[in-house]
Short mmCIF file of C-alpha atoms in Angstrom, two decimals:
data_model
loop_
_atom_site.label_atom_id
_atom_site.label_comp_id
_atom_site.label_asym_id
_atom_site.label_seq_id
_atom_site.Cartn_x
_atom_site.Cartn_y
_atom_site.Cartn_z
CA MET A 1 39.08 -3.03 -6.08
CA LEU A 2 38.02 -3.78 -2.06
CA LEU A 3 37.50 -0.23 -1.32
CA VAL A 4 35.12 -0.40 -4.42
CA ILE A 5 32.98 -3.12 -3.55
CA SER A 6 33.13 -1.91 0.21
CA ALA A 7 31.83 1.56 -0.61
CA PHE A 8 29.20 -0.11 -3.91
CA PHE A 9 27.31 -2.41 -0.84
CA SER A 10 27.54 0.17 1.98
CA VAL A 11 25.31 2.31 -0.48
CA VAL A 12 23.47 -0.49 -1.02
CA VAL A 13 22.62 -1.20 2.63
CA SER A 14 22.34 2.25 3.74
CA VAL A 15 19.36 2.88 0.82
CA ASN A 16 17.89 -0.66 2.11
CA ALA A 17 18.45 0.98 6.22
CA LEU A 18 16.53 4.02 4.78
CA MET A 19 13.98 2.87 3.00
CA ALA A 20 12.88 0.35 5.43
CA THR A 21 12.97 2.84 8.19
CA LEU A 22 10.58 5.62 5.89
CA ALA A 23 8.63 2.74 5.55
CA THR A 24 7.93 1.54 8.89
CA THR A 25 7.67 5.75 10.13
CA SER A 26 4.72 6.30 7.02
CA TRP A 27 1.18 4.86 6.45
CA THR A 28 0.45 1.79 7.42
CA GLY A 29 -2.29 0.83 4.55
CA LEU A 30 -4.26 -1.01 7.15
CA ILE A 31 -7.70 0.19 6.45
CA VAL A 32 -10.09 -1.61 8.32
CA GLU A 33 -8.60 -3.75 11.06
CA ASN A 34 -10.31 -6.63 11.39
CA ALA A 35 -11.23 -7.59 6.90
CA TYR A 36 -13.68 -10.23 7.33
CA VAL A 37 -15.88 -8.09 10.09
CA ALA A 38 -15.73 -5.10 8.07
CA SER A 39 -17.08 -7.79 4.66
CA GLN A 40 -20.71 -8.83 7.50
CA GLN A 41 -20.84 -5.21 7.81
CA PHE A 42 -20.56 -4.16 4.15
CA ASN A 43 -24.76 -4.76 3.70
CA LYS A 44 -26.01 -3.37 6.72
CA ASN A 45 -24.03 -0.06 6.05
CA ALA A 46 -24.42 0.13 2.43
CA ASP A 47 -28.40 -0.55 3.25
CA GLU A 48 -28.41 2.43 5.81
CA GLY A 49 -26.42 4.53 2.77
CA ARG A 50 -28.84 4.19 0.28
CA ALA A 51 -31.30 4.60 3.38
CA GLN A 52 -29.76 8.35 4.04
CA ALA A 53 -29.76 8.87 0.17
CA ALA A 54 -33.88 7.96 -0.16
CA LEU A 55 -34.11 11.39 2.42
CA GLY A 56 -32.51 13.72 -0.80
CA TRP A 57 -30.73 15.89 1.71
CA LYS A 58 -28.18 18.54 0.26
CA SER A 59 -25.31 19.36 2.58
CA HIS A 60 -22.68 22.38 2.43
CA LEU A 61 -19.63 22.38 3.83
CA THR A 62 -17.26 26.07 2.84
CA ILE A 63 -13.78 26.14 4.23
CA VAL A 64 -13.36 30.09 3.68
CA GLY A 65 -11.75 32.78 5.56
CA GLY A 66 -10.58 30.69 8.45
CA GLU A 67 -13.42 29.25 9.59
CA VAL A 68 -15.29 25.74 8.58
CA ARG A 69 -19.14 26.01 8.06
CA TYR A 70 -22.07 22.88 7.86
CA SER A 71 -25.24 22.88 7.15
CA LEU A 72 -27.89 20.29 5.60
CA ALA A 73 -31.26 21.40 3.63
CA ASP A 74 -33.64 18.06 3.28
CA ALA A 75 -35.51 17.65 -0.16
CA ALA A 76 -37.68 20.88 -0.49
CA GLY A 77 -34.54 23.33 0.30
CA LYS A 78 -35.49 23.94 3.84
CA PRO A 79 -32.41 23.55 6.83
CA VAL A 80 -32.74 20.39 8.89
CA ALA A 81 -32.38 21.27 12.05
CA LEU A 82 -29.11 19.57 14.37
CA HIS A 83 -28.06 19.38 17.39
CA GLY A 84 -24.51 18.44 16.89
CA VAL A 85 -21.94 17.99 13.35
CA LYS A 86 -18.03 16.98 13.52
CA VAL A 87 -16.02 16.86 11.12
CA LEU A 88 -12.72 14.48 10.77
CA PHE A 89 -11.05 15.84 8.75
CA ARG A 90 -8.07 12.07 7.76
CA HIS A 91 -4.90 12.69 5.09
CA PRO A 92 -5.71 9.77 2.66
CA ALA A 93 -1.90 8.65 3.71
CA TYR A 94 -0.18 9.66 7.18
CA GLU A 95 -3.06 9.10 10.09
CA ALA A 96 -0.46 10.70 12.06
CA GLU A 97 -2.69 14.20 10.94
CA ASP A 98 -5.96 13.34 11.70
CA TYR A 99 -7.81 15.26 14.08
CA SER A 100 -11.26 16.28 14.62
CA ILE A 101 -13.01 19.42 15.33
CA THR A 102 -17.04 20.02 16.80
CA LEU A 103 -18.47 22.77 15.19
CA ALA A 104 -20.96 25.15 16.88
CA LEU A 105 -24.11 26.47 15.69
CA ALA A 106 -23.62 29.93 14.32
CA SER A 107 -26.86 30.93 12.97
CA GLY A 108 -30.20 29.76 11.35
CA GLN A 109 -29.12 26.43 11.55
CA GLU A 110 -26.01 26.50 10.26
CA TYR A 111 -22.99 25.17 12.66
CA ALA A 112 -19.13 26.73 12.64
CA ALA A 113 -15.67 26.55 14.02
CA ARG A 114 -12.55 28.78 13.68
CA HIS A 115 -10.25 26.23 12.22
CA THR A 116 -7.81 26.26 8.57
CA PRO A 117 -6.99 22.96 7.55
CA ARG A 118 -3.29 22.29 6.03
CA ASN A 119 -3.18 23.01 2.12
CA GLY A 120 -3.58 19.70 0.48
CA VAL A 121 -6.08 17.06 0.02
CA TRP A 122 -8.26 15.78 3.02
CA ILE A 123 -10.62 13.25 3.57
CA ALA A 124 -13.60 15.03 5.43
CA GLU A 125 -16.03 12.92 7.14
CA VAL A 126 -19.33 14.52 8.58
CA ASP A 127 -21.58 13.57 11.46
CA ALA A 128 -24.23 15.59 11.91
CA ASP A 129 -26.76 14.71 14.66
CA ALA A 130 -30.47 15.47 12.74
CA GLY A 131 -31.98 13.55 15.34
CA LEU A 132 -32.26 10.06 13.71
CA ALA A 133 -31.21 6.73 14.18
CA LYS A 134 -27.69 7.48 12.86
CA PRO A 135 -25.91 11.01 12.71
CA TYR A 136 -26.22 12.05 9.17
CA ARG A 137 -22.67 10.97 8.56
CA GLU A 138 -21.59 12.11 4.74
CA VAL A 139 -17.68 11.56 3.39
CA ARG A 140 -16.11 13.44 1.19
CA ARG A 141 -12.77 13.96 -0.50
CA ILE A 142 -11.55 17.71 -0.36
CA ILE A 143 -8.61 19.93 -1.42
CA VAL A 144 -8.16 23.34 0.50
CA SER A 145 -5.57 25.21 -1.16
CA ASN A 146 -4.90 28.61 0.40
CA GLY A 147 -7.13 28.35 2.79
CA ALA A 148 -10.39 27.83 1.18
CA LEU A 149 -11.69 24.56 -0.21
CA GLN A 150 -11.76 24.32 -4.16
#
């Protein structure tokens, strides 16, 4: 009986230790460093988002053939002249997998870089320098499958 009770509690302690280790080494769940400061900036960020949406610009992000491409068009469908584009790929659950790439001018007003994100769900944050006071910012959730945007 002593052996059975010892084995039972050994399993319980081992599982608890494993779960605690996994919890401390995976995603922290932290979205912002300081929630109070973030709440103070909410209205300003919302106003900036509405002003950007009022431009009526349409973006085009593609991932295919080992290449990430991005272009931006105004409300009339004409290409917007960009001075630089950065794309941050964030994994929704693991900050350790986040990385950023800088796209270079490829043709016309389309920017590109040789890169294939791993398959799975990503949050793509695009910052495009269009000569405005702040970069044109777009955040979208994407799914990459077989090296292509779905």
